[in-house]
mmCIF file of C-alpha atoms and ligand atoms in Angstrom:
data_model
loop_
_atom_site.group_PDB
_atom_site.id
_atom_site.type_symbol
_atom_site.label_atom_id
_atom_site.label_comp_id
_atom_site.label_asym_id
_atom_site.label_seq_id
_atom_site.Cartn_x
_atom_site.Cartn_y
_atom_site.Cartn_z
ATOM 1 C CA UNK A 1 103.689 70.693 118.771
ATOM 2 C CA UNK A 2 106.360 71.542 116.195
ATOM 3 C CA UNK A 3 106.906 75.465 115.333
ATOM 4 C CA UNK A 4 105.623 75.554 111.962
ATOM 5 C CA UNK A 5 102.243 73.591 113.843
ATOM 6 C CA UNK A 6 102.486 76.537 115.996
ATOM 7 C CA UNK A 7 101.939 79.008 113.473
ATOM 8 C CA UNK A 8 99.688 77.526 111.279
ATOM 9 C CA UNK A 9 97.205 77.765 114.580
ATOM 10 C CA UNK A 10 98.532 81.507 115.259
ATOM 11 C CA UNK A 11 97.800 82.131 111.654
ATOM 12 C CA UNK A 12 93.870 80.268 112.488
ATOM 13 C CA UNK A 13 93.482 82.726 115.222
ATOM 14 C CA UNK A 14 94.923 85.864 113.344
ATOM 15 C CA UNK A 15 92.297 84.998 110.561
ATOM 16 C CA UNK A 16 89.236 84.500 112.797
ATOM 17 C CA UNK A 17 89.875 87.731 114.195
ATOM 18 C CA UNK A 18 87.563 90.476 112.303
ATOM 19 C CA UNK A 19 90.439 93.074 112.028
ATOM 20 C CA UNK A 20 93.508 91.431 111.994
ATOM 21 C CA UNK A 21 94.183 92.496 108.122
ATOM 22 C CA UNK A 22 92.686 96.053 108.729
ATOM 23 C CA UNK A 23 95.138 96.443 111.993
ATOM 24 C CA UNK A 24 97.663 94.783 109.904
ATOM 25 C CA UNK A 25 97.616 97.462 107.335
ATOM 26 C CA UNK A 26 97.568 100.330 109.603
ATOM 27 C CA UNK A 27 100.915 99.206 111.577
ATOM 28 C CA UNK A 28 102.230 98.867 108.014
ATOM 29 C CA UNK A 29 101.413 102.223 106.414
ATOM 30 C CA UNK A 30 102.068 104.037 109.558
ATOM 31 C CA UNK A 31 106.005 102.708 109.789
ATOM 32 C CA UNK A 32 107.380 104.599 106.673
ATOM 33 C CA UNK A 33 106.116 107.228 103.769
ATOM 34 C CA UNK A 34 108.131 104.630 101.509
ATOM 35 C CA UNK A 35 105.411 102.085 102.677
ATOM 36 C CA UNK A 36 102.402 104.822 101.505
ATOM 37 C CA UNK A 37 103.883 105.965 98.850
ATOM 38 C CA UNK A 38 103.316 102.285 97.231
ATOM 39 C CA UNK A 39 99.942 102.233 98.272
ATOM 40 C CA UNK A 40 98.277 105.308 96.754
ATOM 41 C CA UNK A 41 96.498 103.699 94.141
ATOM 42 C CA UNK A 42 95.661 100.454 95.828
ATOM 43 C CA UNK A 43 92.093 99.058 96.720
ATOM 44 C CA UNK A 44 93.016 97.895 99.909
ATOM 45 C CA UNK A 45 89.894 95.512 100.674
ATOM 46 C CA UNK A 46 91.239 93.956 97.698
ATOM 47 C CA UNK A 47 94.767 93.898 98.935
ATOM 48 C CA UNK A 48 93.684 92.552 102.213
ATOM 49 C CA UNK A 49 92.435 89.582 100.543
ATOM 50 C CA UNK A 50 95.091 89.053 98.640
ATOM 51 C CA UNK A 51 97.172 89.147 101.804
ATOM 52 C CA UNK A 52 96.085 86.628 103.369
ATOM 53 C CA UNK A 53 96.714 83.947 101.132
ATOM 54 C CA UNK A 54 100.283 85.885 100.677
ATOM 55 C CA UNK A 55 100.820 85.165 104.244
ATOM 56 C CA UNK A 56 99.530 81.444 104.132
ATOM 57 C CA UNK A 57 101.891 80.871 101.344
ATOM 58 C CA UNK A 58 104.610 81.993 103.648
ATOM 59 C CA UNK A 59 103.428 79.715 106.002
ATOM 60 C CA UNK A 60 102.876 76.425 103.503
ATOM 61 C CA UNK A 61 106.258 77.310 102.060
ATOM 62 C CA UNK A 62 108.024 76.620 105.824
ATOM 63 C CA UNK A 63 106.219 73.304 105.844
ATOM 64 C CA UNK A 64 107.353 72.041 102.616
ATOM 65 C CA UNK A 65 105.399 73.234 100.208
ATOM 66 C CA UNK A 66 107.645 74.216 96.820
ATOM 67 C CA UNK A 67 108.584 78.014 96.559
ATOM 68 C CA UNK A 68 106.814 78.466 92.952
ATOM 69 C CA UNK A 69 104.068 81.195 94.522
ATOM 70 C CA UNK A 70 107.210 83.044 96.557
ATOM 71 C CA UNK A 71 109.313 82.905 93.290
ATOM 72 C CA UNK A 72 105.974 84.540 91.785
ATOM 73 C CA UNK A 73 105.543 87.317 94.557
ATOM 74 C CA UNK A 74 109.293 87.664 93.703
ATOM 75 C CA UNK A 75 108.811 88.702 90.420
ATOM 76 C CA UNK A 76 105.998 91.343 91.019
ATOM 77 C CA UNK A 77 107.712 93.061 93.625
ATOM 78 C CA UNK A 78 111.196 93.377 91.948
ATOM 79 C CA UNK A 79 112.973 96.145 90.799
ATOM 80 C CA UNK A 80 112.043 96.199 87.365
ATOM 81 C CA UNK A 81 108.463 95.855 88.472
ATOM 82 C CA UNK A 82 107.175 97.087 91.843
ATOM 83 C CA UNK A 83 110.500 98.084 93.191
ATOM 84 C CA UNK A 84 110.089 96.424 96.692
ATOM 85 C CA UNK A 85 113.110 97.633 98.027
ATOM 86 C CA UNK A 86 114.554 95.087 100.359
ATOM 87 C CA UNK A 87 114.651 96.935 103.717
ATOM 88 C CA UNK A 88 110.565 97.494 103.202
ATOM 89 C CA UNK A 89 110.540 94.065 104.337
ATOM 90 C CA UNK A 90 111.687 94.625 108.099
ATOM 91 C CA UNK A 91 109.066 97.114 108.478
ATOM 92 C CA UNK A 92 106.647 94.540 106.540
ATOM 93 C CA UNK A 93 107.556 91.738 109.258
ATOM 94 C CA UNK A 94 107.567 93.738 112.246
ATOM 95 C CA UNK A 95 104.073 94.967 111.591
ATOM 96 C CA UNK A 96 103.162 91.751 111.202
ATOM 97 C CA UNK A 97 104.460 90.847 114.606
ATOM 98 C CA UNK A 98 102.838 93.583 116.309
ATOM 99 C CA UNK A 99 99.479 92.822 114.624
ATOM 100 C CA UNK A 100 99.754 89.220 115.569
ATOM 101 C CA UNK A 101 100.781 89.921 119.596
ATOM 102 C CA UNK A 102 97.191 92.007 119.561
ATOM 103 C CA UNK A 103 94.693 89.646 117.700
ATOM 104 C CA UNK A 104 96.335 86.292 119.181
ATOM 105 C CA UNK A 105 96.323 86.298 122.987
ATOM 106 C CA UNK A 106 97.421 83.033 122.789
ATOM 107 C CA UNK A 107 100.756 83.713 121.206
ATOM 108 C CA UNK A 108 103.498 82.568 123.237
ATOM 109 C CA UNK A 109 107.618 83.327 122.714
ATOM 110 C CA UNK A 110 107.921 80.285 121.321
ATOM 111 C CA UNK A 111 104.904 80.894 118.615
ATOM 112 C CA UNK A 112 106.457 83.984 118.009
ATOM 113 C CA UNK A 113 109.422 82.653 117.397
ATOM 114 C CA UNK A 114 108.101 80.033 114.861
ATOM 115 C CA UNK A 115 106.648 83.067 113.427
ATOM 116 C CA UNK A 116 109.738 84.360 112.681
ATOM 117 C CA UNK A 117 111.862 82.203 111.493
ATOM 118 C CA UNK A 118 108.989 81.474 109.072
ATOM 119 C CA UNK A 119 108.442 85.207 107.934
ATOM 120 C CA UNK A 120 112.333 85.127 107.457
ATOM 121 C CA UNK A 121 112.827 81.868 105.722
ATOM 122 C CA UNK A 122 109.949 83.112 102.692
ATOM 123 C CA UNK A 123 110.544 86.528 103.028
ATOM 124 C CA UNK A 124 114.498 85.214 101.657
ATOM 125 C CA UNK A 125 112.596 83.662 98.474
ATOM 126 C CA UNK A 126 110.727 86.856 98.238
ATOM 127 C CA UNK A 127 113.547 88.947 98.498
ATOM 128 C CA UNK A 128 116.372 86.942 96.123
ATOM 129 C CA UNK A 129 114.140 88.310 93.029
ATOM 130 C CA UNK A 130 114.451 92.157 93.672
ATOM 131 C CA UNK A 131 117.700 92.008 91.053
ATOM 132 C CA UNK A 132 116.933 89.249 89.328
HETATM 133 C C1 HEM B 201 100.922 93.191 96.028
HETATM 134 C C2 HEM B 201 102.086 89.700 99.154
HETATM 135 C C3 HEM B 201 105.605 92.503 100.934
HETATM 136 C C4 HEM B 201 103.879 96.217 98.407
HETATM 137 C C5 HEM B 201 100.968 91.990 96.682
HETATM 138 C C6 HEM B 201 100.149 90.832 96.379
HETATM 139 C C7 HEM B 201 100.468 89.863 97.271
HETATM 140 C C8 HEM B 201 101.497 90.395 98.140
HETATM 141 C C9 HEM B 201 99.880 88.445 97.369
HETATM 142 C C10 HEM B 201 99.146 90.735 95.237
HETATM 143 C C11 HEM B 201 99.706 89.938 94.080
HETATM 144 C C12 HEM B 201 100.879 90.571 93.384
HETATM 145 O O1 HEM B 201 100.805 91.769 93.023
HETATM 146 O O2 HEM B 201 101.884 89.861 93.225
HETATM 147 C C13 HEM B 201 103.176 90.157 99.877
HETATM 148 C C14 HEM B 201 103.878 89.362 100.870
HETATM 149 C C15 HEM B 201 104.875 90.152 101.363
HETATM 150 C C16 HEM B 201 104.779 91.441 100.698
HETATM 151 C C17 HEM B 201 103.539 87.913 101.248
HETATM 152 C C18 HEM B 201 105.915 89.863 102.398
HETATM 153 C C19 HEM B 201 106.481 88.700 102.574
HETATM 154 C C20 HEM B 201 105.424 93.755 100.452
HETATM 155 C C21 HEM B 201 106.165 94.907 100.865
HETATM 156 C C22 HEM B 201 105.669 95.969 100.176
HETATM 157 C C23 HEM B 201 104.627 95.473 99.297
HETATM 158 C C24 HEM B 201 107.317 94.921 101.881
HETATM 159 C C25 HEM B 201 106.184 97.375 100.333
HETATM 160 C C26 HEM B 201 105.461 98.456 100.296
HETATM 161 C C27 HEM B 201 102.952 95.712 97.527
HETATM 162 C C28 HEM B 201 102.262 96.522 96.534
HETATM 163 C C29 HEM B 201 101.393 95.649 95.848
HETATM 164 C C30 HEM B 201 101.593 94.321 96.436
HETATM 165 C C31 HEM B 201 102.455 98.019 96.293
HETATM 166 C C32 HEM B 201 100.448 95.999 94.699
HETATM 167 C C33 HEM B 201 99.259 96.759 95.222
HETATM 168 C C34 HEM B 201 98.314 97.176 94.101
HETATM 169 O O3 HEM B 201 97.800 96.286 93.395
HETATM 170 O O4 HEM B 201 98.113 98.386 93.961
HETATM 171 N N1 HEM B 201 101.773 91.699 97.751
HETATM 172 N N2 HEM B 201 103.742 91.401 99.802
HETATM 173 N N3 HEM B 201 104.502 94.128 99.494
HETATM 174 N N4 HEM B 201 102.528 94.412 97.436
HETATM 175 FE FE1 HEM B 201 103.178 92.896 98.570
#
């Protein structure tokens, strides 16, 4: 199986699992006040939806699909709109990790691995519109 094949099934798991967003979002808002601070006003069973089709974008995007809906995401969390800073990102993937090594017990290194080159390889896209 090819990495991105690997993830897509992670991803499966992750999603069939009842509180993989909930988990996700507690990992997240506990790594920074910077995180929190964007969250105050945010109806987060709302945001968890949203979420996951964020994340399967992430994941269509490493299997070829065009950037368009990363390029979007761009745009709403740049400076002049959001103000995403770039470095929230680490702490944004990392959580992500973590949540995915609790909810997926059949994550391996090397699904863990496609993970992350996949998280990166968006996350890039994501990241290339804070200035623009
Ligand atoms: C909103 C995805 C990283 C903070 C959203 C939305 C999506 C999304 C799909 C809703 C649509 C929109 O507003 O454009 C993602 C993905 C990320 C990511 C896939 C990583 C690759 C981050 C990071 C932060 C963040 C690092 C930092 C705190 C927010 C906030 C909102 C938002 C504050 C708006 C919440 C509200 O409506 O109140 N994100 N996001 N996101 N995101 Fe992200």
């Amino acid at each position: 199986m090819n990495a991105t094949d690997r993830v897509m099934q992670s991803y499966g798991r992750c999603c069939a699992s009842p509180a993989f967003f909930d988990d996700f979002y507690r990992h997240f808002l506990a790594s920074s006040p910077a995180v929190r601070e964007k969250f105050v006003n945010t109806d987060m069973a709302a945001q968890k939806l949203l979420l996951r089709q964020g994340i399967l974008n992430l994941v269509m995007h490493a299997r070829g699909m065009p950037d368009t809906k990363l390029r979007a995401l761009g745009c709403t969390h740049a400076r002049t709109a959001m103000d995403i800073r770039p470095e929230l990102y680490d702490l944004w993937l990392e959580a992500l990790l973590k949540t995915i090594v609790e909810h997926d017990k059949q994550a391996d290194a090397a699904t863990l691995q496609g993970w992350r080159e996949v998280l990166v390889k968006g996350i890039s896209v994501i990241k290339a519109g804070y200035n623009a």
